[in-house]
PDB file of C-alpha atoms in Angstrom:
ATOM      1  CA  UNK D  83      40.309-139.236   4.443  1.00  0.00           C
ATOM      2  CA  UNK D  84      43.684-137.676   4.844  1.00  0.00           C
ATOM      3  CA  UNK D  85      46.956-139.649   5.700  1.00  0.00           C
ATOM      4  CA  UNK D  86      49.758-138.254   7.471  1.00  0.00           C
ATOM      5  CA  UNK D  87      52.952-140.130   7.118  1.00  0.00           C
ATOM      6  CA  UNK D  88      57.197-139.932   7.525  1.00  0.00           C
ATOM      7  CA  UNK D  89      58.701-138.206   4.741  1.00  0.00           C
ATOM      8  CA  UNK D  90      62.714-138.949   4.053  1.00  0.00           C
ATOM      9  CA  UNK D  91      64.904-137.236   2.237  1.00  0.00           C
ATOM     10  CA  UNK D  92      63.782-139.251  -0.739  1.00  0.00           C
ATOM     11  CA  UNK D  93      60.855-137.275  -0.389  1.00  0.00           C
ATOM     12  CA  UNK D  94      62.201-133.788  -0.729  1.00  0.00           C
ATOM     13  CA  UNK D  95      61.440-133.216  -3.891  1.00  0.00           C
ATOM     14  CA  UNK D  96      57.628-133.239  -3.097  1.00  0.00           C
ATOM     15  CA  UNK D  97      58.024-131.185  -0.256  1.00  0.00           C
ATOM     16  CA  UNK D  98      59.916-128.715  -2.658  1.00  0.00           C
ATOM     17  CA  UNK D  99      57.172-128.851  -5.265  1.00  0.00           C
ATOM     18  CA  UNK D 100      54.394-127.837  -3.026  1.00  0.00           C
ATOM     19  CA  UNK D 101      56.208-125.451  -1.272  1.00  0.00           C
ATOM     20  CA  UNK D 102      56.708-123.462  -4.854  1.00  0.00           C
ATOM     21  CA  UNK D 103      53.092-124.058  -5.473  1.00  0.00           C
ATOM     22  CA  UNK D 104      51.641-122.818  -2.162  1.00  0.00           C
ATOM     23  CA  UNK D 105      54.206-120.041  -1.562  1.00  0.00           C
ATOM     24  CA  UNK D 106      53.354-117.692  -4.875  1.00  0.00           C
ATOM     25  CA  UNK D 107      49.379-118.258  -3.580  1.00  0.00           C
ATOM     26  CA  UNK D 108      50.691-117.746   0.066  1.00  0.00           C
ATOM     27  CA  UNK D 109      53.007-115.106   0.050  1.00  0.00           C
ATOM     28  CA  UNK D 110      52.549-113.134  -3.848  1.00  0.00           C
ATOM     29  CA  UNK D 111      51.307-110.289  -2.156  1.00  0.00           C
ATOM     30  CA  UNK D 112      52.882-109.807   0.760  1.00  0.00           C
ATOM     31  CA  UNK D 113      57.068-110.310  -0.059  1.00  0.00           C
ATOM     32  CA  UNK D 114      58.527-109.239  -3.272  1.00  0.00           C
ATOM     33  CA  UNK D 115      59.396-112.140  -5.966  1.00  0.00           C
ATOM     34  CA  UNK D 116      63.091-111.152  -5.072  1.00  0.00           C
ATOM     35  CA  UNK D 117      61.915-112.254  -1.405  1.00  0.00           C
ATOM     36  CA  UNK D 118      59.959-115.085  -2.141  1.00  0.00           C
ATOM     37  CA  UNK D 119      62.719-116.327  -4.094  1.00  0.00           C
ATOM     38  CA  UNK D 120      65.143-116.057  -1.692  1.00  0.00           C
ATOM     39  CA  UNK D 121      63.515-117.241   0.623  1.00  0.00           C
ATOM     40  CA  UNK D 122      62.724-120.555  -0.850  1.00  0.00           C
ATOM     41  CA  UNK D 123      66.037-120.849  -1.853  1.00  0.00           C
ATOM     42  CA  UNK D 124      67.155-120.301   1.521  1.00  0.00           C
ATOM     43  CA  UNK D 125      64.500-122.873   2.891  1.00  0.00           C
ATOM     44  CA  UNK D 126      63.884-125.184   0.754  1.00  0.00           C
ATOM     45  CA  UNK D 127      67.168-125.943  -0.384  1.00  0.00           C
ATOM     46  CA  UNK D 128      68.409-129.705  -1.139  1.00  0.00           C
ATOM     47  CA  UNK D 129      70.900-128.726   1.133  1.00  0.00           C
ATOM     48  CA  UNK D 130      68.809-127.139   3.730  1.00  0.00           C
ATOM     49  CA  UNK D 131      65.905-129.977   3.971  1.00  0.00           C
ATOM     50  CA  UNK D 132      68.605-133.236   3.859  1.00  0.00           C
ATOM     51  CA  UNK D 133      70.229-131.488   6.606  1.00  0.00           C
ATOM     52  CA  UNK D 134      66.667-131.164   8.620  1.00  0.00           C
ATOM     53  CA  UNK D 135      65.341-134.175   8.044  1.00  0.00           C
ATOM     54  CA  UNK D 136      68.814-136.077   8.337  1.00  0.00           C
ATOM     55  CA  UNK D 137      69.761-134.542  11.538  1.00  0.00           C
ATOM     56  CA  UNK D 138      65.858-134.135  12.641  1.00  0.00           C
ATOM     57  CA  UNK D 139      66.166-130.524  12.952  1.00  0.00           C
ATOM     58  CA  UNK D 140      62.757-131.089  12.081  1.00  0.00           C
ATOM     59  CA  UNK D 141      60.595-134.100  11.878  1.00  0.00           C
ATOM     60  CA  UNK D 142      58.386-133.357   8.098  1.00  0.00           C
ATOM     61  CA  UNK D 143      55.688-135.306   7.220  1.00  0.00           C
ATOM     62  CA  UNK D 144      53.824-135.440   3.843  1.00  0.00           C
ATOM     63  CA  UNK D 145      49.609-134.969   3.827  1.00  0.00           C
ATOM     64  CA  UNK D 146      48.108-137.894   1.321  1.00  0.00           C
ATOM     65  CA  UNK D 147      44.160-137.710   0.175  1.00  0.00           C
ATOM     66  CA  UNK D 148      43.331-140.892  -1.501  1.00  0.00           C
ATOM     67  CA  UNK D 149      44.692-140.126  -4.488  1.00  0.00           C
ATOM     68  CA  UNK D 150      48.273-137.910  -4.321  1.00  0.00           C
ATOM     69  CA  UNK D 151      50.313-135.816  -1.749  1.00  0.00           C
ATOM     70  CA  UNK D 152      48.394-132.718  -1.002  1.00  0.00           C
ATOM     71  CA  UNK D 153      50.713-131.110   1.552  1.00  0.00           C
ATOM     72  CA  UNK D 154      53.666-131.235   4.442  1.00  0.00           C
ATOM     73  CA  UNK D 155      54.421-129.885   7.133  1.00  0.00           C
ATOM     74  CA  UNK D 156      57.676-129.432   9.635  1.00  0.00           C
ATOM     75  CA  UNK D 157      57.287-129.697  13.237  1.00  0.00           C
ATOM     76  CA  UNK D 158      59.590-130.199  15.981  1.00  0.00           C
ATOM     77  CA  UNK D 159      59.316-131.238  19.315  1.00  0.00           C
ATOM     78  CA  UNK D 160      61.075-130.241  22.979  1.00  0.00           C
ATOM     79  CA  UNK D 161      61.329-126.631  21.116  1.00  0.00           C
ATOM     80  CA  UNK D 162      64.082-124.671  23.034  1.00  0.00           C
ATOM     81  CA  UNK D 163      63.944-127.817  25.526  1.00  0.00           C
ATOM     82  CA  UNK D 164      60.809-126.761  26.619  1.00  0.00           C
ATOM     83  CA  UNK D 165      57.097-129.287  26.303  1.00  0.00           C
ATOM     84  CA  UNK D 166      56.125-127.410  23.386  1.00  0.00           C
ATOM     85  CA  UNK D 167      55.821-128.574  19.634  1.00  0.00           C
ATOM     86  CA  UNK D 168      56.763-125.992  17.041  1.00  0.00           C
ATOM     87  CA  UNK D 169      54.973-126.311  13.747  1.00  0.00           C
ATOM     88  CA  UNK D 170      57.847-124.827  11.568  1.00  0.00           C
ATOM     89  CA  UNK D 171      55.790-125.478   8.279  1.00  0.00           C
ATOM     90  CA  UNK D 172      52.203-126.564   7.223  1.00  0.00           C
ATOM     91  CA  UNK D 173      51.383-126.243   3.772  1.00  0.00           C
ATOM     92  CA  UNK D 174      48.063-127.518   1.862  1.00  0.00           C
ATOM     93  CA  UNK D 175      48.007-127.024  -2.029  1.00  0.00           C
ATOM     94  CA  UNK D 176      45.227-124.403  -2.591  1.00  0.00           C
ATOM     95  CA  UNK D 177      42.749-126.616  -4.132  1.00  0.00           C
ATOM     96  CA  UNK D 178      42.954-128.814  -0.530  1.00  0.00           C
ATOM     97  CA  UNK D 179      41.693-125.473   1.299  1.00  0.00           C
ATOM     98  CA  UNK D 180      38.231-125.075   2.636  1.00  0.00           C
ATOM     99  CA  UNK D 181      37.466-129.089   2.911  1.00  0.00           C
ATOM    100  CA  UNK D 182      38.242-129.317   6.559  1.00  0.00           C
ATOM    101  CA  UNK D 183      41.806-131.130   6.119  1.00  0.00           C
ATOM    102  CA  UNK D 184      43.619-127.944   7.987  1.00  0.00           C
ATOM    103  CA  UNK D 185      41.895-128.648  11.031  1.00  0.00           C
ATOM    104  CA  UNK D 186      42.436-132.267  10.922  1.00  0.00           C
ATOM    105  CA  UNK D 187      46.328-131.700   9.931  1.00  0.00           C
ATOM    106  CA  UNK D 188      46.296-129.660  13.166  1.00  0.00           C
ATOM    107  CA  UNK D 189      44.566-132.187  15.327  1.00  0.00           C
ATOM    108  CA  UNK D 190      46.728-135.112  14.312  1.00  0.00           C
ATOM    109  CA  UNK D 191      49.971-132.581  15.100  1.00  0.00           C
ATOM    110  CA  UNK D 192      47.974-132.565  18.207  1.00  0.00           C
ATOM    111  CA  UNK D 193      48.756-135.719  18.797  1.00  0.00           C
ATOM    112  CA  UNK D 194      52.344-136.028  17.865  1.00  0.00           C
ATOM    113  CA  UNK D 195      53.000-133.357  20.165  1.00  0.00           C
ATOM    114  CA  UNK D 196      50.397-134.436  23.132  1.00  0.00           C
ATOM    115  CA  UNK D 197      52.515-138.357  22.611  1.00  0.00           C
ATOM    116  CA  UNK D 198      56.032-136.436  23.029  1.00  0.00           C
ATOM    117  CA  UNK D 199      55.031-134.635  26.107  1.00  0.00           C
ATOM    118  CA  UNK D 200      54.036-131.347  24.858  1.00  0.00           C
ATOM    119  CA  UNK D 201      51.724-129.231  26.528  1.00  0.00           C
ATOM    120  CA  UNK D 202      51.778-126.151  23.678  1.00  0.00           C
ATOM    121  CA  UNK D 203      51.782-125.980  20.114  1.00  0.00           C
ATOM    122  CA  UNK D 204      53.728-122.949  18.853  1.00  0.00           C
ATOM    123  CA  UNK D 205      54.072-121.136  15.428  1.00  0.00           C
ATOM    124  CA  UNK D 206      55.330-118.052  13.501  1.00  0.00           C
ATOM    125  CA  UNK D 207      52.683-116.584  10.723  1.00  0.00           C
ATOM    126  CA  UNK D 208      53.531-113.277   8.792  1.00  0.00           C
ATOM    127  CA  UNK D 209      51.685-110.755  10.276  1.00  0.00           C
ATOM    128  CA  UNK D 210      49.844-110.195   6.758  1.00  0.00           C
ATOM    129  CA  UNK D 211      49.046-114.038   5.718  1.00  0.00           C
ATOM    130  CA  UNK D 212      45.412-114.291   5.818  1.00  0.00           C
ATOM    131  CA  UNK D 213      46.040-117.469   7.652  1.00  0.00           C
ATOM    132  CA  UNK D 214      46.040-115.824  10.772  1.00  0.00           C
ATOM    133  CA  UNK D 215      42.159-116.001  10.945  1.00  0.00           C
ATOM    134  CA  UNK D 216      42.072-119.273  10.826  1.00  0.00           C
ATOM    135  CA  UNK D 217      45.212-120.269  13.512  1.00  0.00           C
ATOM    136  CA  UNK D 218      42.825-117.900  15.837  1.00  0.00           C
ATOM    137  CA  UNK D 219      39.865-120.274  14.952  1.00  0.00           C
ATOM    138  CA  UNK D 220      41.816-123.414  15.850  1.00  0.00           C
ATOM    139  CA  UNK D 221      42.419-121.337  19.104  1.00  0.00           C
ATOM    140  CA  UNK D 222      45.987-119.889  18.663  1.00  0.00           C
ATOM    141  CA  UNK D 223      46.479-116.858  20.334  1.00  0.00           C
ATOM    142  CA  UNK D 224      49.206-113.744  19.847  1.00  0.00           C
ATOM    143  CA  UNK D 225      51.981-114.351  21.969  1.00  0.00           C
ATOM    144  CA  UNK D 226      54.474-111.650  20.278  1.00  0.00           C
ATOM    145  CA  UNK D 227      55.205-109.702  17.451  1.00  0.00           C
ATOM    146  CA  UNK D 228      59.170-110.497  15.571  1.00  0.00           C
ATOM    147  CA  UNK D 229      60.928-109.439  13.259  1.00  0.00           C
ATOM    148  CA  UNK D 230      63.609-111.964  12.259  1.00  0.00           C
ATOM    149  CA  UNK D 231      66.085-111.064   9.760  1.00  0.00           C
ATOM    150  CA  UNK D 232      66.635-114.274   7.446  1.00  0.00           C
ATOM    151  CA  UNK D 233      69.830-112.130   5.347  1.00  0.00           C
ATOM    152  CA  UNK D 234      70.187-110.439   2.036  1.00  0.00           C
ATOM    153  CA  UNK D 235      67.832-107.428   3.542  1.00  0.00           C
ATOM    154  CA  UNK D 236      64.885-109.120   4.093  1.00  0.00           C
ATOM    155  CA  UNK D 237      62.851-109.895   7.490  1.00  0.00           C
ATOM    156  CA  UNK D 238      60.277-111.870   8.498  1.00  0.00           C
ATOM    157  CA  UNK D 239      57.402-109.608   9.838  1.00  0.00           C
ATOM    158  CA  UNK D 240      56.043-112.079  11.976  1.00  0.00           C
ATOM    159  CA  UNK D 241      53.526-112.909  15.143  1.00  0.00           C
ATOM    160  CA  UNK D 242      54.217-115.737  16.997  1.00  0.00           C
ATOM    161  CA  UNK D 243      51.266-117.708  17.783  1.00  0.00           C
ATOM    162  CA  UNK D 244      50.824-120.109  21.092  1.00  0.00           C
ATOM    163  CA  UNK D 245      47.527-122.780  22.156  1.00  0.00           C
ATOM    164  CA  UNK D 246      47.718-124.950  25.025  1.00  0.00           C
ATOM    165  CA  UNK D 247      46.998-128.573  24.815  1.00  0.00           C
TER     166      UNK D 247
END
């Protein structure tokens, strides 16, 4: 049984631990180290999550089993003003994968978005992260292919991913 609760900026140093667990696993072979780096510099930042929880850029959440925190993620709803939920982040430490909690994360975001008016979860994957298969299982389809330039030289290479509630 998985838990799904309010994390605070108290909590940001678990949300920065499993993001430098999951990203190396997530990401190792598709960005450089210089990338990855950067980019959870840029990200995950003390700076950069107390400003998006604090001002509720995004809303995060942390994933509990019985025993620890296995995961987060970032949504945020009324994207662009619109009735869609974005799922900025969703991240399950590897040893979590494959035991069904993805799909349940997904259906309780579900939900949250369904309970703030939402009719369309949104997200951005890298065009390369093996993930893909699985957002297209859950019933996400290709909406469009960016490329968004996060500084330093570096883009994100992704597709942006849409399913209707």
């Amino acid at each position: 049984m998985i838990k799904i609760t309010e994390a605070f900026v108290e909590d940001i140093a678990k949300i920065q631990e499993i993001a430098h667990i999951t990203w190396p696993i997530t990401y190792g072979e598709i960005l450089t180290a210089e990338q990855l780096d950067y980019m959870l510099d840029l990200i995950y930042s003390d700076e950069a999550l107390s400003r998006q929880i604090q001002n509720k850029e995004q809303l995060f959440y942390l994933i509990s089993d019985s025993e620890s925190v296995i995961g987060f993620i970032g949504i945020e709803h009324n994207y662009k003003n619109e009735a869609i939920t974005k799922i900025h982040k969703i991240y399950l430490l590897p040893e979590t994968q494959g035991k069904g909690y993805g799909k349940i994360v997904f259906e309780e975001i579900a939900k949250m978005a369904a309970e703030n008016h939402s009719n369309e979860l949104l997200l951005n994957v890298n065009r390369f992260n093996t993930a893909l298969n699985f957002y297209k299982k859950l019933g996400f389809e290709i909406k469009e292919t960016v490329d968004i330039e996060i500084g330093n030289g570096y883009l994100m290479q992704d597709f942006v991913m849409g399913k209707k509630l």
